[in-house]
Amino acid sequence: MIGDPFEEEPMTAALHLPEKQDWTVDDLVSLPEDLRYELIDGRLILPSPTGVHQIIGVEVVLALRPGCPRGYAPVPDLSLKINNRNEPRPDVVVISLDHIGRSPAPVEGAILAIEIISPDSHFRDMYAKAKVYAAAGVENYWVLDPLFEDGIVLSQFRPGPNGEYEMVGSTRGVFSTDVPFPVTIDLPALTAQSQEMLDHARAEH
C-alpha cells in the first residue's frame, strides 16, 4: 500500500543542523551544498516533493513557454533572494533572462511565482509565502492544489489596494489568462494524467 501520492517524502539521511528558531540567509552557508531548502520568515524548510508533484510542475512549465514574453523564461525549482529572512523556492517562477544563471535569483526579476500544494505546505503556500511574495512586489502568484477529489484547482492572486494578495480567480476547468501573458492550462487533462500515474503506482503495489 502506498501513502499519499502528493505527500513530501522525509529526508533519507539524518541531518545534523544547528538548533535555531530564527534563521537568516547568512546561516545558510552552513548547509550542505546539495541540500534543497527554503527560508520563510526565518523558518528553515527542507521540502522533498514526490514525482507526481514534480511532473505537475514540468507540465506547468511547458504550458507557460509558448506565450512567455521575450527576455523571460519559466524555470522550475529556483530560489529567490528577497531579504535576510526569506529565500523561497517556488515550484515554478517566470524570471528575467538577466538572472537565469543565478541562484538565488533576485526577486525583482520575477513576474510570476507558482506553488503546487502538498499536504504539509497548504498554510505555507496560501498564507505565509503569499505574504512574502506580495511584500517583495511579485505581481502575479498562482497556487495549484492537486489535493481536491474533483481535480486540480488553480487559483490566481494579485496585489489588492493594501498591497496584500487578493484572489482574482479560481478554476478546476481549462484555465486561460492573458495576465501576465497568454497562458492556457488544461487542468482536467493534467488531473487525468496525474491520476493515471497514481493508478499505475497503486497497481504495482
PDB file of C-alpha atoms in Angstrom:
ATOM      1  CA  MET A   1       0.000   0.000   0.000  1.00  0.00           C
ATOM      2  CA  ILE A   2       1.376   3.401  -0.938  1.00  0.00           C
ATOM      3  CA  GLY A   3       0.969   6.603   1.045  1.00  0.00           C
ATOM      4  CA  ASP A   4      -0.431   9.946  -0.025  1.00  0.00           C
ATOM      5  CA  PRO A   5       0.866  10.460  -3.608  1.00  0.00           C
ATOM      6  CA  PHE A   6       1.295  14.184  -3.077  1.00  0.00           C
ATOM      7  CA  GLU A   7       2.951  13.920   0.324  1.00  0.00           C
ATOM      8  CA  GLU A   8       6.529  15.064   0.528  1.00  0.00           C
ATOM      9  CA  GLU A   9       8.922  12.287   1.436  1.00  0.00           C
ATOM     10  CA  PRO A  10      11.109  12.648   4.535  1.00  0.00           C
ATOM     11  CA  MET A  11      14.829  13.201   4.124  1.00  0.00           C
ATOM     12  CA  THR A  12      16.506   9.829   3.728  1.00  0.00           C
ATOM     13  CA  ALA A  13      19.548  10.753   5.753  1.00  0.00           C
ATOM     14  CA  ALA A  14      19.580  12.419   9.124  1.00  0.00           C
ATOM     15  CA  LEU A  15      20.901  15.952   9.019  1.00  0.00           C
ATOM     16  CA  HIS A  16      22.641  17.463  11.999  1.00  0.00           C
ATOM     17  CA  LEU A  17      21.552  21.071  11.707  1.00  0.00           C
ATOM     18  CA  PRO A  18      22.159  23.825  14.243  1.00  0.00           C
ATOM     19  CA  GLU A  19      19.312  24.197  16.726  1.00  0.00           C
ATOM     20  CA  LYS A  20      17.979  27.553  15.586  1.00  0.00           C
ATOM     21  CA  GLN A  21      14.487  29.030  15.682  1.00  0.00           C
ATOM     22  CA  ASP A  22      15.249  32.059  13.534  1.00  0.00           C
ATOM     23  CA  TRP A  23      17.456  31.511  10.500  1.00  0.00           C
ATOM     24  CA  THR A  24      18.929  34.162   8.223  1.00  0.00           C
ATOM     25  CA  VAL A  25      20.466  33.882   4.770  1.00  0.00           C
ATOM     26  CA  ASP A  26      23.881  34.235   6.416  1.00  0.00           C
ATOM     27  CA  ASP A  27      23.236  30.972   8.284  1.00  0.00           C
ATOM     28  CA  LEU A  28      22.591  29.093   5.035  1.00  0.00           C
ATOM     29  CA  VAL A  29      26.303  28.848   4.253  1.00  0.00           C
ATOM     30  CA  SER A  30      26.499  26.137   6.929  1.00  0.00           C
ATOM     31  CA  LEU A  31      24.128  23.851   4.975  1.00  0.00           C
ATOM     32  CA  PRO A  32      25.316  21.102   2.596  1.00  0.00           C
ATOM     33  CA  GLU A  33      25.688  22.461  -0.937  1.00  0.00           C
ATOM     34  CA  ASP A  34      23.284  19.934  -2.464  1.00  0.00           C
ATOM     35  CA  LEU A  35      20.552  20.400   0.162  1.00  0.00           C
ATOM     36  CA  ARG A  36      17.163  21.580  -1.131  1.00  0.00           C
ATOM     37  CA  TYR A  37      15.840  24.210   1.260  1.00  0.00           C
ATOM     38  CA  GLU A  38      13.635  27.267   1.645  1.00  0.00           C
ATOM     39  CA  LEU A  39      13.751  30.091   4.168  1.00  0.00           C
ATOM     40  CA  ILE A  40      10.360  31.605   5.007  1.00  0.00           C
ATOM     41  CA  ASP A  41      10.093  34.244   7.754  1.00  0.00           C
ATOM     42  CA  GLY A  42      13.241  32.862   9.355  1.00  0.00           C
ATOM     43  CA  ARG A  43      11.987  29.271   9.297  1.00  0.00           C
ATOM     44  CA  LEU A  44      14.181  26.704   7.549  1.00  0.00           C
ATOM     45  CA  ILE A  45      12.155  24.277   5.419  1.00  0.00           C
ATOM     46  CA  LEU A  46      13.538  21.129   3.785  1.00  0.00           C
ATOM     47  CA  PRO A  47      10.964  20.057   1.161  1.00  0.00           C
ATOM     48  CA  SER A  48      11.230  16.778  -0.719  1.00  0.00           C
ATOM     49  CA  PRO A  49       8.427  16.699  -3.315  1.00  0.00           C
ATOM     50  CA  THR A  50       7.118  13.485  -4.857  1.00  0.00           C
ATOM     51  CA  GLY A  51       7.377  12.527  -8.508  1.00  0.00           C
ATOM     52  CA  VAL A  52       3.739  13.444  -9.193  1.00  0.00           C
ATOM     53  CA  HIS A  53       4.314  16.873  -7.679  1.00  0.00           C
ATOM     54  CA  GLN A  54       7.368  17.358  -9.893  1.00  0.00           C
ATOM     55  CA  ILE A  55       5.594  16.196 -13.060  1.00  0.00           C
ATOM     56  CA  ILE A  56       2.798  18.710 -12.487  1.00  0.00           C
ATOM     57  CA  GLY A  57       5.495  21.375 -12.248  1.00  0.00           C
ATOM     58  CA  VAL A  58       7.053  20.256 -15.533  1.00  0.00           C
ATOM     59  CA  GLU A  59       3.676  20.364 -17.306  1.00  0.00           C
ATOM     60  CA  VAL A  60       3.102  23.888 -15.983  1.00  0.00           C
ATOM     61  CA  VAL A  61       6.498  24.979 -17.314  1.00  0.00           C
ATOM     62  CA  LEU A  62       5.612  23.556 -20.746  1.00  0.00           C
ATOM     63  CA  ALA A  63       2.259  25.386 -20.719  1.00  0.00           C
ATOM     64  CA  LEU A  64       3.958  28.682 -19.855  1.00  0.00           C
ATOM     65  CA  ARG A  65       6.601  28.554 -22.590  1.00  0.00           C
ATOM     66  CA  PRO A  66       4.562  29.405 -25.741  1.00  0.00           C
ATOM     67  CA  GLY A  67       3.303  32.786 -24.504  1.00  0.00           C
ATOM     68  CA  CYS A  68       6.237  33.745 -22.310  1.00  0.00           C
ATOM     69  CA  PRO A  69       7.450  37.243 -23.266  1.00  0.00           C
ATOM     70  CA  ARG A  70      10.824  37.779 -24.843  1.00  0.00           C
ATOM     71  CA  GLY A  71      13.535  38.171 -22.230  1.00  0.00           C
ATOM     72  CA  TYR A  72      11.842  35.866 -19.686  1.00  0.00           C
ATOM     73  CA  ALA A  73      11.657  32.118 -19.088  1.00  0.00           C
ATOM     74  CA  PRO A  74       9.658  29.762 -16.855  1.00  0.00           C
ATOM     75  CA  VAL A  75      12.047  27.928 -14.526  1.00  0.00           C
ATOM     76  CA  PRO A  76      11.291  25.121 -12.041  1.00  0.00           C
ATOM     77  CA  ASP A  77      12.662  24.999  -8.516  1.00  0.00           C
ATOM     78  CA  LEU A  78      14.702  28.241  -8.476  1.00  0.00           C
ATOM     79  CA  SER A  79      15.448  30.024  -5.193  1.00  0.00           C
ATOM     80  CA  LEU A  80      14.614  33.728  -4.976  1.00  0.00           C
ATOM     81  CA  LYS A  81      16.602  36.263  -2.987  1.00  0.00           C
ATOM     82  CA  ILE A  82      14.215  38.520  -1.070  1.00  0.00           C
ATOM     83  CA  ASN A  83      15.717  39.613   2.240  1.00  0.00           C
ATOM     84  CA  ASN A  84      17.743  38.355   5.180  1.00  0.00           C
ATOM     85  CA  ARG A  85      14.917  36.111   6.498  1.00  0.00           C
ATOM     86  CA  ASN A  86      13.319  34.960   3.255  1.00  0.00           C
ATOM     87  CA  GLU A  87      14.681  32.861   0.408  1.00  0.00           C
ATOM     88  CA  PRO A  88      11.691  30.976  -1.030  1.00  0.00           C
ATOM     89  CA  ARG A  89      11.933  28.311  -3.727  1.00  0.00           C
ATOM     90  CA  PRO A  90       8.777  28.409  -5.854  1.00  0.00           C
ATOM     91  CA  ASP A  91       7.865  25.281  -7.780  1.00  0.00           C
ATOM     92  CA  VAL A  92       7.879  27.428 -10.931  1.00  0.00           C
ATOM     93  CA  VAL A  93       8.940  31.033 -11.450  1.00  0.00           C
ATOM     94  CA  VAL A  94       8.952  33.169 -14.581  1.00  0.00           C
ATOM     95  CA  ILE A  95      12.192  35.108 -14.305  1.00  0.00           C
ATOM     96  CA  SER A  96      14.148  37.613 -16.378  1.00  0.00           C
ATOM     97  CA  LEU A  97      16.857  36.022 -18.513  1.00  0.00           C
ATOM     98  CA  ASP A  98      19.231  38.593 -16.992  1.00  0.00           C
ATOM     99  CA  HIS A  99      19.123  36.466 -13.826  1.00  0.00           C
ATOM    100  CA  ILE A 100      18.777  32.982 -15.321  1.00  0.00           C
ATOM    101  CA  GLY A 101      22.289  31.946 -14.292  1.00  0.00           C
ATOM    102  CA  ARG A 102      21.946  32.988 -10.656  1.00  0.00           C
ATOM    103  CA  SER A 103      20.722  31.077  -7.606  1.00  0.00           C
ATOM    104  CA  PRO A 104      19.224  32.558  -5.611  1.00  0.00           C
ATOM    105  CA  ALA A 105      17.930  34.909  -8.288  1.00  0.00           C
ATOM    106  CA  PRO A 106      16.816  38.426  -7.309  1.00  0.00           C
ATOM    107  CA  VAL A 107      13.067  38.514  -6.794  1.00  0.00           C
ATOM    108  CA  GLU A 108      12.866  41.791  -8.724  1.00  0.00           C
ATOM    109  CA  GLY A 109      13.282  39.757 -11.921  1.00  0.00           C
ATOM    110  CA  ALA A 110      10.215  37.557 -11.256  1.00  0.00           C
ATOM    111  CA  ILE A 111       6.892  38.359 -12.942  1.00  0.00           C
ATOM    112  CA  LEU A 112       5.086  35.184 -11.810  1.00  0.00           C
ATOM    113  CA  ALA A 113       5.576  32.720  -8.960  1.00  0.00           C
ATOM    114  CA  ILE A 114       3.709  29.399  -8.802  1.00  0.00           C
ATOM    115  CA  GLU A 115       3.396  26.938  -5.925  1.00  0.00           C
ATOM    116  CA  ILE A 116       1.969  23.400  -6.035  1.00  0.00           C
ATOM    117  CA  ILE A 117       0.388  22.454  -2.727  1.00  0.00           C
ATOM    118  CA  SER A 118       1.349  19.293  -0.841  1.00  0.00           C
ATOM    119  CA  PRO A 119      -0.321  18.140   2.390  1.00  0.00           C
ATOM    120  CA  ASP A 120       2.162  19.877   4.687  1.00  0.00           C
ATOM    121  CA  SER A 121       2.518  23.063   2.622  1.00  0.00           C
ATOM    122  CA  HIS A 122      -1.091  24.310   2.400  1.00  0.00           C
ATOM    123  CA  PHE A 123      -0.818  27.052   5.025  1.00  0.00           C
ATOM    124  CA  ARG A 124       2.689  27.965   3.902  1.00  0.00           C
ATOM    125  CA  ASP A 125       1.737  28.319   0.224  1.00  0.00           C
ATOM    126  CA  MET A 126      -1.637  30.006   0.739  1.00  0.00           C
ATOM    127  CA  TYR A 127      -0.647  32.417   3.505  1.00  0.00           C
ATOM    128  CA  ALA A 128       2.993  32.619   4.621  1.00  0.00           C
ATOM    129  CA  LYS A 129       4.579  32.520   1.169  1.00  0.00           C
ATOM    130  CA  ALA A 130       1.789  34.627  -0.316  1.00  0.00           C
ATOM    131  CA  LYS A 131       2.607  37.432   2.125  1.00  0.00           C
ATOM    132  CA  VAL A 132       6.321  37.146   1.375  1.00  0.00           C
ATOM    133  CA  TYR A 133       5.841  37.273  -2.406  1.00  0.00           C
ATOM    134  CA  ALA A 134       3.351  40.149  -2.192  1.00  0.00           C
ATOM    135  CA  ALA A 135       5.619  42.203   0.049  1.00  0.00           C
ATOM    136  CA  ALA A 136       8.507  41.568  -2.369  1.00  0.00           C
ATOM    137  CA  GLY A 137       6.494  43.014  -5.268  1.00  0.00           C
ATOM    138  CA  VAL A 138       5.737  39.845  -7.256  1.00  0.00           C
ATOM    139  CA  GLU A 139       2.691  40.976  -9.219  1.00  0.00           C
ATOM    140  CA  ASN A 140       1.306  37.526 -10.041  1.00  0.00           C
ATOM    141  CA  TYR A 141       1.031  34.467  -7.798  1.00  0.00           C
ATOM    142  CA  TRP A 142      -0.686  31.199  -8.717  1.00  0.00           C
ATOM    143  CA  VAL A 143      -1.383  28.196  -6.497  1.00  0.00           C
ATOM    144  CA  LEU A 144      -2.188  24.744  -7.885  1.00  0.00           C
ATOM    145  CA  ASP A 145      -3.921  22.447  -5.432  1.00  0.00           C
ATOM    146  CA  PRO A 146      -3.929  18.776  -6.550  1.00  0.00           C
ATOM    147  CA  LEU A 147      -5.489  17.527  -3.315  1.00  0.00           C
ATOM    148  CA  PHE A 148      -9.149  18.047  -4.250  1.00  0.00           C
ATOM    149  CA  GLU A 149     -11.055  14.876  -5.148  1.00  0.00           C
ATOM    150  CA  ASP A 150     -12.707  16.632  -8.114  1.00  0.00           C
ATOM    151  CA  GLY A 151      -9.417  17.604  -9.726  1.00  0.00           C
ATOM    152  CA  ILE A 152      -6.561  20.079  -9.653  1.00  0.00           C
ATOM    153  CA  VAL A 153      -7.617  23.631  -8.780  1.00  0.00           C
ATOM    154  CA  LEU A 154      -5.665  26.688  -9.913  1.00  0.00           C
ATOM    155  CA  SER A 155      -6.115  29.963  -8.013  1.00  0.00           C
ATOM    156  CA  GLN A 156      -4.763  33.332  -9.158  1.00  0.00           C
ATOM    157  CA  PHE A 157      -3.657  36.087  -6.803  1.00  0.00           C
ATOM    158  CA  ARG A 158      -2.729  39.711  -7.444  1.00  0.00           C
ATOM    159  CA  PRO A 159      -1.951  42.583  -5.054  1.00  0.00           C
ATOM    160  CA  GLY A 160      -5.004  44.418  -3.744  1.00  0.00           C
ATOM    161  CA  PRO A 161      -5.308  48.037  -2.544  1.00  0.00           C
ATOM    162  CA  ASN A 162      -3.409  47.260   0.678  1.00  0.00           C
ATOM    163  CA  GLY A 163      -0.579  45.522  -1.187  1.00  0.00           C
ATOM    164  CA  GLU A 164      -1.539  42.041   0.011  1.00  0.00           C
ATOM    165  CA  TYR A 165      -2.692  39.377  -2.433  1.00  0.00           C
ATOM    166  CA  GLU A 166      -6.343  39.004  -3.301  1.00  0.00           C
ATOM    167  CA  MET A 167      -7.743  36.017  -5.178  1.00  0.00           C
ATOM    168  CA  VAL A 168      -8.868  37.110  -8.652  1.00  0.00           C
ATOM    169  CA  GLY A 169      -9.934  33.728  -9.976  1.00  0.00           C
ATOM    170  CA  SER A 170     -10.068  30.005  -9.283  1.00  0.00           C
ATOM    171  CA  THR A 171     -10.943  27.055 -11.517  1.00  0.00           C
ATOM    172  CA  ARG A 172     -10.608  23.318 -11.990  1.00  0.00           C
ATOM    173  CA  GLY A 173     -11.579  23.604 -15.657  1.00  0.00           C
ATOM    174  CA  VAL A 174      -9.433  24.770 -18.566  1.00  0.00           C
ATOM    175  CA  PHE A 175      -7.533  27.754 -17.192  1.00  0.00           C
ATOM    176  CA  SER A 176      -6.889  30.631 -19.591  1.00  0.00           C
ATOM    177  CA  THR A 177      -5.496  34.092 -18.909  1.00  0.00           C
ATOM    178  CA  ASP A 178      -3.660  36.989 -20.542  1.00  0.00           C
ATOM    179  CA  VAL A 179      -2.012  38.137 -17.294  1.00  0.00           C
ATOM    180  CA  PRO A 180       0.927  38.412 -17.054  1.00  0.00           C
ATOM    181  CA  PHE A 181       0.974  36.872 -20.564  1.00  0.00           C
ATOM    182  CA  PRO A 182      -1.213  34.453 -22.551  1.00  0.00           C
ATOM    183  CA  VAL A 183      -1.371  31.046 -20.847  1.00  0.00           C
ATOM    184  CA  THR A 184      -3.725  28.082 -21.157  1.00  0.00           C
ATOM    185  CA  ILE A 185      -3.528  25.073 -18.819  1.00  0.00           C
ATOM    186  CA  ASP A 186      -5.892  22.134 -19.317  1.00  0.00           C
ATOM    187  CA  LEU A 187      -6.423  21.251 -15.662  1.00  0.00           C
ATOM    188  CA  PRO A 188      -8.806  18.306 -16.317  1.00  0.00           C
ATOM    189  CA  ALA A 189      -6.198  16.769 -18.641  1.00  0.00           C
ATOM    190  CA  LEU A 190      -3.474  17.372 -16.055  1.00  0.00           C
ATOM    191  CA  THR A 191      -5.683  15.772 -13.400  1.00  0.00           C
ATOM    192  CA  ALA A 192      -6.265  12.733 -15.631  1.00  0.00           C
ATOM    193  CA  GLN A 193      -2.544  12.430 -16.350  1.00  0.00           C
ATOM    194  CA  SER A 194      -1.709  12.563 -12.645  1.00  0.00           C
ATOM    195  CA  GLN A 195      -4.418  10.039 -11.793  1.00  0.00           C
ATOM    196  CA  GLU A 196      -3.180   7.627 -14.467  1.00  0.00           C
ATOM    197  CA  MET A 197       0.289   7.679 -12.932  1.00  0.00           C
ATOM    198  CA  LEU A 198      -1.113   7.142  -9.460  1.00  0.00           C
ATOM    199  CA  ASP A 199      -3.311   4.256 -10.597  1.00  0.00           C
ATOM    200  CA  HIS A 200      -0.251   2.625 -12.160  1.00  0.00           C
ATOM    201  CA  ALA A 201       1.730   3.066  -8.934  1.00  0.00           C
ATOM    202  CA  ARG A 202      -1.080   1.529  -6.884  1.00  0.00           C
ATOM    203  CA  ALA A 203      -1.375  -1.415  -9.297  1.00  0.00           C
ATOM    204  CA  GLU A 204       2.328  -2.116  -8.876  1.00  0.00           C
ATOM    205  CA  HIS A 205       1.821  -2.382  -5.120  1.00  0.00           C
TER     206      HIS A 205
END
